[in-house]
Amino acid sequence: MTSSETGDGTPEPPESDAGNVRARELKDAIDRYIRYKSTDGKGESGYYVNSAKPVLMQFYNWCRDTGHADLSRLGDETEGPDVMRKYAKRLSQRESVDAITAGTARTYWNIISGFMTDARDDGDLSINPCLRKRAKDPLPTDTDDSKQQFWDDVARGQILRHVDQEAHAAIDEHGMDAGTPVRDRALVYLLAYTGVRGAEVLRASKDDRDGRQGLRWKHVDLEGGKIRVFRKTQRWEWTPLPT
């Protein structure tokens, strides 16, 4: 058997093709999880999915770009926690420059861990590497809940239902002239599901810098599903939109 053949004599795919196959398997597992959470009948799943999907896609893109998009490696008792330790360090680095808060970093981690628990239960992973101590040790410590950018599921569900009701009532009464409640609904959804700060998407009357004049269409990529915001760190950053 040559080095380019598998055990049954069939040609082995080039390394790049094999990597693409492994990456697709991880992406498919994430897609199955999102579909399951969209239809699990628990009532709040729609809110969870809108929060979880961009987080899981960020994780997938990181795995793909760094060569870790491989379910067999993620589920390995040694390699899996090592890979997730690297991702925990990445989240910690983002927190250290104030791109995200410590609470948000841990929210991201918990979302990924939820996916991996489901993948383990489905047989796609042997373990959930997020649960291993050495994997999560580098995560930043959340010492101030008031700094958390994301609302918890209950609070988010309550405020979204409220703005939904207000917007629908305004549309029923005023049709295309329903302005403020519809605008407010769009803003609340943006804040709820992206983690951006109000100052990053609303106009600051005493700050004439580009990026502090409100979210503009030139910073919106609808096809790519993302917006570009001027962060508190004084840097521009792309943020996924809820889908």
PDB file of N, CA, C and O in Angstrom, residues 12-86:
ATOM      1  N   GLU A  12      -6.252   8.101  -0.861  1.00  0.00           N
ATOM      2  CA  GLU A  12      -6.482   8.959   0.297  1.00  0.00           C
ATOM      3  C   GLU A  12      -6.598  10.400  -0.174  1.00  0.00           C
ATOM      4  O   GLU A  12      -5.810  10.844  -1.009  1.00  0.00           O
ATOM      5  N   PRO A  13      -7.575  11.156   0.306  1.00  0.00           N
ATOM      6  CA  PRO A  13      -7.720  12.527  -0.154  1.00  0.00           C
ATOM      7  C   PRO A  13      -6.526  13.365   0.255  1.00  0.00           C
ATOM      8  O   PRO A  13      -5.882  13.085   1.266  1.00  0.00           O
ATOM      9  N   PRO A  14      -6.183  14.364  -0.545  1.00  0.00           N
ATOM     10  CA  PRO A  14      -5.097  15.264  -0.146  1.00  0.00           C
ATOM     11  C   PRO A  14      -5.378  15.841   1.231  1.00  0.00           C
ATOM     12  O   PRO A  14      -6.525  15.945   1.659  1.00  0.00           O
ATOM     13  N   GLU A  15      -4.312  16.234   1.923  1.00  0.00           N
ATOM     14  CA  GLU A  15      -4.465  16.722   3.289  1.00  0.00           C
ATOM     15  C   GLU A  15      -5.442  17.884   3.360  1.00  0.00           C
ATOM     16  O   GLU A  15      -6.253  17.974   4.272  1.00  0.00           O
ATOM     17  N   SER A  16      -5.365  18.784   2.371  1.00  0.00           N
ATOM     18  CA  SER A  16      -6.260  19.940   2.394  1.00  0.00           C
ATOM     19  C   SER A  16      -7.709  19.503   2.247  1.00  0.00           C
ATOM     20  O   SER A  16      -8.605  20.033   2.903  1.00  0.00           O
ATOM     21  N   ASP A  17      -7.965  18.494   1.366  1.00  0.00           N
ATOM     22  CA  ASP A  17      -9.324  17.995   1.186  1.00  0.00           C
ATOM     23  C   ASP A  17      -9.815  17.303   2.451  1.00  0.00           C
ATOM     24  O   ASP A  17     -10.966  17.450   2.848  1.00  0.00           O
ATOM     25  N   ALA A  18      -8.930  16.518   3.077  1.00  0.00           N
ATOM     26  CA  ALA A  18      -9.312  15.842   4.317  1.00  0.00           C
ATOM     27  C   ALA A  18      -9.650  16.860   5.393  1.00  0.00           C
ATOM     28  O   ALA A  18     -10.595  16.684   6.167  1.00  0.00           O
ATOM     29  N   GLY A  19      -8.877  17.942   5.447  1.00  0.00           N
ATOM     30  CA  GLY A  19      -9.164  19.001   6.413  1.00  0.00           C
ATOM     31  C   GLY A  19     -10.506  19.643   6.159  1.00  0.00           C
ATOM     32  O   GLY A  19     -11.242  19.962   7.097  1.00  0.00           O
ATOM     33  N   ASN A  20     -10.845  19.812   4.886  1.00  0.00           N
ATOM     34  CA  ASN A  20     -12.144  20.391   4.543  1.00  0.00           C
ATOM     35  C   ASN A  20     -13.280  19.467   4.967  1.00  0.00           C
ATOM     36  O   ASN A  20     -14.335  19.921   5.419  1.00  0.00           O
ATOM     37  N   VAL A  21     -13.065  18.159   4.802  1.00  0.00           N
ATOM     38  CA  VAL A  21     -14.083  17.190   5.217  1.00  0.00           C
ATOM     39  C   VAL A  21     -14.290  17.252   6.725  1.00  0.00           C
ATOM     40  O   VAL A  21     -15.421  17.273   7.218  1.00  0.00           O
ATOM     41  N   ARG A  22     -13.191  17.297   7.473  1.00  0.00           N
ATOM     42  CA  ARG A  22     -13.299  17.357   8.932  1.00  0.00           C
ATOM     43  C   ARG A  22     -13.965  18.659   9.380  1.00  0.00           C
ATOM     44  O   ARG A  22     -14.769  18.669  10.319  1.00  0.00           O
ATOM     45  N   ALA A  23     -13.627  19.756   8.697  1.00  0.00           N
ATOM     46  CA  ALA A  23     -14.249  21.036   9.031  1.00  0.00           C
ATOM     47  C   ALA A  23     -15.746  20.993   8.746  1.00  0.00           C
ATOM     48  O   ALA A  23     -16.559  21.507   9.522  1.00  0.00           O
ATOM     49  N   ARG A  24     -16.111  20.353   7.632  1.00  0.00           N
ATOM     50  CA  ARG A  24     -17.529  20.242   7.292  1.00  0.00           C
ATOM     51  C   ARG A  24     -18.271  19.418   8.336  1.00  0.00           C
ATOM     52  O   ARG A  24     -19.422  19.718   8.680  1.00  0.00           O
ATOM     53  N   GLU A  25     -17.631  18.387   8.874  1.00  0.00           N
ATOM     54  CA  GLU A  25     -18.275  17.570   9.905  1.00  0.00           C
ATOM     55  C   GLU A  25     -18.561  18.403  11.151  1.00  0.00           C
ATOM     56  O   GLU A  25     -19.622  18.269  11.767  1.00  0.00           O
ATOM     57  N   LEU A  26     -17.618  19.270  11.526  1.00  0.00           N
ATOM     58  CA  LEU A  26     -17.845  20.148  12.679  1.00  0.00           C
ATOM     59  C   LEU A  26     -18.962  21.136  12.377  1.00  0.00           C
ATOM     60  O   LEU A  26     -19.850  21.363  13.208  1.00  0.00           O
ATOM     61  N   LYS A  27     -18.931  21.723  11.188  1.00  0.00           N
ATOM     62  CA  LYS A  27     -19.981  22.681  10.803  1.00  0.00           C
ATOM     63  C   LYS A  27     -21.344  21.993  10.782  1.00  0.00           C
ATOM     64  O   LYS A  27     -22.347  22.562  11.240  1.00  0.00           O
ATOM     65  N   ASP A  28     -21.404  20.778  10.273  1.00  0.00           N
ATOM     66  CA  ASP A  28     -22.673  20.043  10.231  1.00  0.00           C
ATOM     67  C   ASP A  28     -23.189  19.772  11.646  1.00  0.00           C
ATOM     68  O   ASP A  28     -24.400  19.848  11.896  1.00  0.00           O
ATOM     69  N   ALA A  29     -22.285  19.450  12.562  1.00  0.00           N
ATOM     70  CA  ALA A  29     -22.696  19.194  13.947  1.00  0.00           C
ATOM     71  C   ALA A  29     -23.270  20.461  14.577  1.00  0.00           C
ATOM     72  O   ALA A  29     -24.272  20.414  15.302  1.00  0.00           O
ATOM     73  N   ILE A  30     -22.640  21.601  14.299  1.00  0.00           N
ATOM     74  CA  ILE A  30     -23.161  22.877  14.812  1.00  0.00           C
ATOM     75  C   ILE A  30     -24.526  23.173  14.209  1.00  0.00           C
ATOM     76  O   ILE A  30     -25.459  23.585  14.911  1.00  0.00           O
ATOM     77  N   ASP A  31     -24.661  22.948  12.907  1.00  0.00           N
ATOM     78  CA  ASP A  31     -25.943  23.199  12.243  1.00  0.00           C
ATOM     79  C   ASP A  31     -27.045  22.317  12.820  1.00  0.00           C
ATOM     80  O   ASP A  31     -28.180  22.774  13.016  1.00  0.00           O
ATOM     81  N   ARG A  32     -26.726  21.058  13.099  1.00  0.00           N
ATOM     82  CA  ARG A  32     -27.728  20.156  13.689  1.00  0.00           C
ATOM     83  C   ARG A  32     -28.144  20.643  15.069  1.00  0.00           C
ATOM     84  O   ARG A  32     -29.327  20.596  15.437  1.00  0.00           O
ATOM     85  N   TYR A  33     -27.178  21.113  15.832  1.00  0.00           N
ATOM     86  CA  TYR A  33     -27.472  21.619  17.176  1.00  0.00           C
ATOM     87  C   TYR A  33     -28.378  22.844  17.101  1.00  0.00           C
ATOM     88  O   TYR A  33     -29.353  22.956  17.861  1.00  0.00           O
ATOM     89  N   ILE A  34     -28.080  23.753  16.187  1.00  0.00           N
ATOM     90  CA  ILE A  34     -28.905  24.954  16.033  1.00  0.00           C
ATOM     91  C   ILE A  34     -30.322  24.574  15.609  1.00  0.00           C
ATOM     92  O   ILE A  34     -31.306  25.119  16.129  1.00  0.00           O
ATOM     93  N   ARG A  35     -30.439  23.632  14.688  1.00  0.00           N
ATOM     94  CA  ARG A  35     -31.777  23.195  14.259  1.00  0.00           C
ATOM     95  C   ARG A  35     -32.534  22.564  15.419  1.00  0.00           C
ATOM     96  O   ARG A  35     -33.732  22.798  15.601  1.00  0.00           O
ATOM     97  N   TYR A  36     -31.835  21.762  16.209  1.00  0.00           N
ATOM     98  CA  TYR A  36     -32.475  21.126  17.364  1.00  0.00           C
ATOM     99  C   TYR A  36     -32.959  22.172  18.363  1.00  0.00           C
ATOM    100  O   TYR A  36     -34.094  22.118  18.844  1.00  0.00           O
ATOM    101  N   LYS A  37     -32.110  23.149  18.669  1.00  0.00           N
ATOM    102  CA  LYS A  37     -32.496  24.179  19.631  1.00  0.00           C
ATOM    103  C   LYS A  37     -33.604  25.069  19.080  1.00  0.00           C
ATOM    104  O   LYS A  37     -34.349  25.676  19.852  1.00  0.00           O
ATOM    105  N   SER A  38     -33.724  25.136  17.767  1.00  0.00           N
ATOM    106  CA  SER A  38     -34.781  25.950  17.156  1.00  0.00           C
ATOM    107  C   SER A  38     -36.142  25.285  17.274  1.00  0.00           C
ATOM    108  O   SER A  38     -37.171  25.949  17.161  1.00  0.00           O
ATOM    109  N   THR A  39     -36.145  23.987  17.498  1.00  0.00           N
ATOM    110  CA  THR A  39     -37.412  23.241  17.483  1.00  0.00           C
ATOM    111  C   THR A  39     -37.584  22.368  18.716  1.00  0.00           C
ATOM    112  O   THR A  39     -38.319  21.384  18.682  1.00  0.00           O
ATOM    113  N   ASP A  40     -36.903  22.737  19.824  1.00  0.00           N
ATOM    114  CA  ASP A  40     -36.955  21.849  20.990  1.00  0.00           C
ATOM    115  C   ASP A  40     -38.203  22.041  21.838  1.00  0.00           C
ATOM    116  O   ASP A  40     -38.401  21.344  22.833  1.00  0.00           O
ATOM    117  N   GLY A  41     -39.047  23.011  21.458  1.00  0.00           N
ATOM    118  CA  GLY A  41     -40.332  23.160  22.131  1.00  0.00           C
ATOM    119  C   GLY A  41     -40.278  23.743  23.522  1.00  0.00           C
ATOM    120  O   GLY A  41     -41.234  23.648  24.282  1.00  0.00           O
ATOM    121  N   LYS A  42     -39.180  24.397  23.887  1.00  0.00           N
ATOM    122  CA  LYS A  42     -39.060  24.938  25.237  1.00  0.00           C
ATOM    123  C   LYS A  42     -39.476  26.400  25.349  1.00  0.00           C
ATOM    124  O   LYS A  42     -39.313  27.017  26.387  1.00  0.00           O
ATOM    125  N   GLY A  43     -39.948  26.982  24.269  1.00  0.00           N
ATOM    126  CA  GLY A  43     -40.506  28.324  24.350  1.00  0.00           C
ATOM    127  C   GLY A  43     -39.509  29.439  24.138  1.00  0.00           C
ATOM    128  O   GLY A  43     -39.770  30.379  23.417  1.00  0.00           O
ATOM    129  N   GLU A  44     -38.348  29.366  24.782  1.00  0.00           N
ATOM    130  CA  GLU A  44     -37.359  30.431  24.678  1.00  0.00           C
ATOM    131  C   GLU A  44     -36.269  30.086  23.665  1.00  0.00           C
ATOM    132  O   GLU A  44     -35.272  30.778  23.562  1.00  0.00           O
ATOM    133  N   SER A  45     -36.437  28.982  22.919  1.00  0.00           N
ATOM    134  CA  SER A  45     -35.359  28.514  22.055  1.00  0.00           C
ATOM    135  C   SER A  45     -34.984  29.533  20.991  1.00  0.00           C
ATOM    136  O   SER A  45     -33.828  29.643  20.609  1.00  0.00           O
ATOM    137  N   GLY A  46     -35.971  30.291  20.488  1.00  0.00           N
ATOM    138  CA  GLY A  46     -35.667  31.281  19.465  1.00  0.00           C
ATOM    139  C   GLY A  46     -34.701  32.331  19.965  1.00  0.00           C
ATOM    140  O   GLY A  46     -33.780  32.739  19.251  1.00  0.00           O
ATOM    141  N   TYR A  47     -34.884  32.773  21.205  1.00  0.00           N
ATOM    142  CA  TYR A  47     -33.974  33.747  21.788  1.00  0.00           C
ATOM    143  C   TYR A  47     -32.587  33.139  21.964  1.00  0.00           C
ATOM    144  O   TYR A  47     -31.575  33.781  21.698  1.00  0.00           O
ATOM    145  N   TYR A  48     -32.545  31.894  22.418  1.00  0.00           N
ATOM    146  CA  TYR A  48     -31.252  31.242  22.621  1.00  0.00           C
ATOM    147  C   TYR A  48     -30.517  31.070  21.295  1.00  0.00           C
ATOM    148  O   TYR A  48     -29.319  31.337  21.197  1.00  0.00           O
ATOM    149  N   VAL A  49     -31.232  30.623  20.279  1.00  0.00           N
ATOM    150  CA  VAL A  49     -30.600  30.381  18.980  1.00  0.00           C
ATOM    151  C   VAL A  49     -29.995  31.659  18.423  1.00  0.00           C
ATOM    152  O   VAL A  49     -28.872  31.659  17.906  1.00  0.00           O
ATOM    153  N   ASN A  50     -30.710  32.766  18.530  1.00  0.00           N
ATOM    154  CA  ASN A  50     -30.191  34.031  18.009  1.00  0.00           C
ATOM    155  C   ASN A  50     -28.933  34.472  18.736  1.00  0.00           C
ATOM    156  O   ASN A  50     -28.085  35.161  18.169  1.00  0.00           O
ATOM    157  N   SER A  51     -28.809  34.104  19.997  1.00  0.00           N
ATOM    158  CA  SER A  51     -27.594  34.414  20.748  1.00  0.00           C
ATOM    159  C   SER A  51     -26.482  33.423  20.434  1.00  0.00           C
ATOM    160  O   SER A  51     -25.315  33.798  20.295  1.00  0.00           O
ATOM    161  N   ALA A  52     -26.857  32.144  20.338  1.00  0.00           N
ATOM    162  CA  ALA A  52     -25.848  31.088  20.235  1.00  0.00           C
ATOM    163  C   ALA A  52     -25.237  30.974  18.851  1.00  0.00           C
ATOM    164  O   ALA A  52     -24.036  30.694  18.723  1.00  0.00           O
ATOM    165  N   LYS A  53     -26.019  31.188  17.816  1.00  0.00           N
ATOM    166  CA  LYS A  53     -25.518  30.925  16.466  1.00  0.00           C
ATOM    167  C   LYS A  53     -24.277  31.747  16.125  1.00  0.00           C
ATOM    168  O   LYS A  53     -23.275  31.180  15.663  1.00  0.00           O
ATOM    169  N   PRO A  54     -24.273  33.074  16.327  1.00  0.00           N
ATOM    170  CA  PRO A  54     -23.046  33.816  15.995  1.00  0.00           C
ATOM    171  C   PRO A  54     -21.853  33.413  16.850  1.00  0.00           C
ATOM    172  O   PRO A  54     -20.712  33.427  16.380  1.00  0.00           O
ATOM    173  N   VAL A  55     -22.103  33.035  18.107  1.00  0.00           N
ATOM    174  CA  VAL A  55     -21.006  32.600  18.983  1.00  0.00           C
ATOM    175  C   VAL A  55     -20.404  31.297  18.462  1.00  0.00           C
ATOM    176  O   VAL A  55     -19.174  31.147  18.386  1.00  0.00           O
ATOM    177  N   LEU A  56     -21.259  30.359  18.089  1.00  0.00           N
ATOM    178  CA  LEU A  56     -20.774  29.076  17.583  1.00  0.00           C
ATOM    179  C   LEU A  56     -20.089  29.228  16.231  1.00  0.00           C
ATOM    180  O   LEU A  56     -19.116  28.521  15.937  1.00  0.00           O
ATOM    181  N   MET A  57     -20.566  30.166  15.416  1.00  0.00           N
ATOM    182  CA  MET A  57     -19.910  30.379  14.129  1.00  0.00           C
ATOM    183  C   MET A  57     -18.547  31.040  14.309  1.00  0.00           C
ATOM    184  O   MET A  57     -17.602  30.744  13.569  1.00  0.00           O
ATOM    185  N   GLN A  58     -18.418  31.925  15.286  1.00  0.00           N
ATOM    186  CA  GLN A  58     -17.101  32.488  15.586  1.00  0.00           C
ATOM    187  C   GLN A  58     -16.142  31.378  16.019  1.00  0.00           C
ATOM    188  O   GLN A  58     -14.974  31.357  15.606  1.00  0.00           O
ATOM    189  N   PHE A  59     -16.642  30.477  16.847  1.00  0.00           N
ATOM    190  CA  PHE A  59     -15.816  29.356  17.303  1.00  0.00           C
ATOM    191  C   PHE A  59     -15.435  28.458  16.129  1.00  0.00           C
ATOM    192  O   PHE A  59     -14.269  28.057  15.992  1.00  0.00           O
ATOM    193  N   TYR A  60     -16.396  28.160  15.268  1.00  0.00           N
ATOM    194  CA  TYR A  60     -16.105  27.321  14.099  1.00  0.00           C
ATOM    195  C   TYR A  60     -15.056  27.974  13.206  1.00  0.00           C
ATOM    196  O   TYR A  60     -14.111  27.308  12.749  1.00  0.00           O
ATOM    197  N   ASN A  61     -15.212  29.263  12.944  1.00  0.00           N
ATOM    198  CA  ASN A  61     -14.251  29.960  12.081  1.00  0.00           C
ATOM    199  C   ASN A  61     -12.849  29.929  12.681  1.00  0.00           C
ATOM    200  O   ASN A  61     -11.858  29.768  11.961  1.00  0.00           O
ATOM    201  N   TRP A  62     -12.773  30.080  14.004  1.00  0.00           N
ATOM    202  CA  TRP A  62     -11.465  30.006  14.662  1.00  0.00           C
ATOM    203  C   TRP A  62     -10.871  28.606  14.505  1.00  0.00           C
ATOM    204  O   TRP A  62      -9.684  28.455  14.183  1.00  0.00           O
ATOM    205  N   CYS A  63     -11.685  27.582  14.732  1.00  0.00           N
ATOM    206  CA  CYS A  63     -11.210  26.201  14.576  1.00  0.00           C
ATOM    207  C   CYS A  63     -10.722  25.950  13.155  1.00  0.00           C
ATOM    208  O   CYS A  63      -9.655  25.360  12.940  1.00  0.00           O
ATOM    209  N   ARG A  64     -11.484  26.407  12.187  1.00  0.00           N
ATOM    210  CA  ARG A  64     -11.112  26.200  10.782  1.00  0.00           C
ATOM    211  C   ARG A  64      -9.818  26.934  10.447  1.00  0.00           C
ATOM    212  O   ARG A  64      -8.915  26.369   9.821  1.00  0.00           O
ATOM    213  N   ASP A  65      -9.717  28.177  10.892  1.00  0.00           N
ATOM    214  CA  ASP A  65      -8.552  28.995  10.538  1.00  0.00           C
ATOM    215  C   ASP A  65      -7.281  28.541  11.243  1.00  0.00           C
ATOM    216  O   ASP A  65      -6.172  28.810  10.768  1.00  0.00           O
ATOM    217  N   THR A  66      -7.429  27.881  12.389  1.00  0.00           N
ATOM    218  CA  THR A  66      -6.255  27.456  13.157  1.00  0.00           C
ATOM    219  C   THR A  66      -5.971  25.964  13.013  1.00  0.00           C
ATOM    220  O   THR A  66      -5.065  25.444  13.668  1.00  0.00           O
ATOM    221  N   GLY A  67      -6.742  25.283  12.162  1.00  0.00           N
ATOM    222  CA  GLY A  67      -6.501  23.869  11.929  1.00  0.00           C
ATOM    223  C   GLY A  67      -7.045  22.944  12.997  1.00  0.00           C
ATOM    224  O   GLY A  67      -6.612  21.790  13.100  1.00  0.00           O
ATOM    225  N   HIS A  68      -8.002  23.426  13.795  1.00  0.00           N
ATOM    226  CA  HIS A  68      -8.561  22.607  14.872  1.00  0.00           C
ATOM    227  C   HIS A  68      -9.987  22.134  14.582  1.00  0.00           C
ATOM    228  O   HIS A  68     -10.650  21.613  15.488  1.00  0.00           O
ATOM    229  N   ALA A  69     -10.452  22.317  13.353  1.00  0.00           N
ATOM    230  CA  ALA A  69     -11.827  21.926  13.011  1.00  0.00           C
ATOM    231  C   ALA A  69     -11.881  20.424  12.761  1.00  0.00           C
ATOM    232  O   ALA A  69     -11.950  19.953  11.625  1.00  0.00           O
ATOM    233  N   ASP A  70     -11.842  19.665  13.838  1.00  0.00           N
ATOM    234  CA  ASP A  70     -11.769  18.209  13.744  1.00  0.00           C
ATOM    235  C   ASP A  70     -12.462  17.625  14.976  1.00  0.00           C
ATOM    236  O   ASP A  70     -11.954  17.736  16.093  1.00  0.00           O
ATOM    237  N   LEU A  71     -13.617  17.010  14.776  1.00  0.00           N
ATOM    238  CA  LEU A  71     -14.370  16.463  15.904  1.00  0.00           C
ATOM    239  C   LEU A  71     -13.587  15.399  16.657  1.00  0.00           C
ATOM    240  O   LEU A  71     -13.683  15.297  17.884  1.00  0.00           O
ATOM    241  N   SER A  72     -12.803  14.604  15.939  1.00  0.00           N
ATOM    242  CA  SER A  72     -12.047  13.549  16.617  1.00  0.00           C
ATOM    243  C   SER A  72     -11.000  14.140  17.550  1.00  0.00           C
ATOM    244  O   SER A  72     -10.729  13.594  18.628  1.00  0.00           O
ATOM    245  N   ARG A  73     -10.418  15.266  17.173  1.00  0.00           N
ATOM    246  CA  ARG A  73      -9.435  15.927  18.040  1.00  0.00           C
ATOM    247  C   ARG A  73     -10.124  16.640  19.196  1.00  0.00           C
ATOM    248  O   ARG A  73      -9.662  16.586  20.336  1.00  0.00           O
ATOM    249  N   LEU A  74     -11.235  17.306  18.901  1.00  0.00           N
ATOM    250  CA  LEU A  74     -11.958  18.006  19.963  1.00  0.00           C
ATOM    251  C   LEU A  74     -12.481  17.029  21.013  1.00  0.00           C
ATOM    252  O   LEU A  74     -12.593  17.380  22.190  1.00  0.00           O
ATOM    253  N   GLY A  75     -12.811  15.822  20.586  1.00  0.00           N
ATOM    254  CA  GLY A  75     -13.342  14.829  21.511  1.00  0.00           C
ATOM    255  C   GLY A  75     -12.285  13.957  22.156  1.00  0.00           C
ATOM    256  O   GLY A  75     -12.618  13.085  22.967  1.00  0.00           O
ATOM    257  N   ASP A  76     -11.026  14.199  21.815  1.00  0.00           N
ATOM    258  CA  ASP A  76      -9.945  13.411  22.401  1.00  0.00           C
ATOM    259  C   ASP A  76      -9.649  13.885  23.822  1.00  0.00           C
ATOM    260  O   ASP A  76      -9.638  15.090  24.096  1.00  0.00           O
ATOM    261  N   GLU A  77      -9.394  12.944  24.709  1.00  0.00           N
ATOM    262  CA  GLU A  77      -9.196  13.273  26.122  1.00  0.00           C
ATOM    263  C   GLU A  77      -8.021  14.220  26.345  1.00  0.00           C
ATOM    264  O   GLU A  77      -8.039  15.044  27.269  1.00  0.00           O
ATOM    265  N   THR A  78      -7.010  14.137  25.494  1.00  0.00           N
ATOM    266  CA  THR A  78      -5.841  15.008  25.640  1.00  0.00           C
ATOM    267  C   THR A  78      -5.920  16.227  24.732  1.00  0.00           C
ATOM    268  O   THR A  78      -5.781  17.366  25.182  1.00  0.00           O
ATOM    269  N   GLU A  79      -6.155  15.985  23.443  1.00  0.00           N
ATOM    270  CA  GLU A  79      -6.137  17.085  22.478  1.00  0.00           C
ATOM    271  C   GLU A  79      -7.313  18.045  22.655  1.00  0.00           C
ATOM    272  O   GLU A  79      -7.158  19.260  22.499  1.00  0.00           O
ATOM    273  N   GLY A  80      -8.486  17.502  22.968  1.00  0.00           N
ATOM    274  CA  GLY A  80      -9.667  18.350  23.089  1.00  0.00           C
ATOM    275  C   GLY A  80      -9.501  19.461  24.117  1.00  0.00           C
ATOM    276  O   GLY A  80      -9.679  20.644  23.799  1.00  0.00           O
ATOM    277  N   PRO A  81      -9.155  19.131  25.357  1.00  0.00           N
ATOM    278  CA  PRO A  81      -8.929  20.188  26.350  1.00  0.00           C
ATOM    279  C   PRO A  81      -7.796  21.134  25.968  1.00  0.00           C
ATOM    280  O   PRO A  81      -7.844  22.324  26.291  1.00  0.00           O
ATOM    281  N   ASP A  82      -6.781  20.621  25.264  1.00  0.00           N
ATOM    282  CA  ASP A  82      -5.686  21.494  24.831  1.00  0.00           C
ATOM    283  C   ASP A  82      -6.188  22.535  23.830  1.00  0.00           C
ATOM    284  O   ASP A  82      -5.818  23.712  23.897  1.00  0.00           O
ATOM    285  N   VAL A  83      -7.027  22.087  22.882  1.00  0.00           N
ATOM    286  CA  VAL A  83      -7.588  23.015  21.899  1.00  0.00           C
ATOM    287  C   VAL A  83      -8.465  24.051  22.592  1.00  0.00           C
ATOM    288  O   VAL A  83      -8.364  25.256  22.328  1.00  0.00           O
ATOM    289  N   MET A  84      -9.317  23.594  23.499  1.00  0.00           N
ATOM    290  CA  MET A  84     -10.224  24.521  24.165  1.00  0.00           C
ATOM    291  C   MET A  84      -9.479  25.449  25.117  1.00  0.00           C
ATOM    292  O   MET A  84      -9.918  26.578  25.355  1.00  0.00           O
ATOM    293  N   ARG A  85      -8.364  25.005  25.638  1.00  0.00           N
ATOM    294  CA  ARG A  85      -7.545  25.895  26.468  1.00  0.00           C
ATOM    295  C   ARG A  85      -7.032  27.068  25.624  1.00  0.00           C
ATOM    296  O   ARG A  85      -6.988  28.211  26.088  1.00  0.00           O
ATOM    297  N   LYS A  86      -6.670  26.772  24.377  1.00  0.00           N
ATOM    298  CA  LYS A  86      -6.237  27.837  23.473  1.00  0.00           C
ATOM    299  C   LYS A  86      -7.382  28.820  23.218  1.00  0.00           C
ATOM    300  O   LYS A  86      -7.163  30.033  23.161  1.00  0.00           O
TER     301      LYS A  86
END
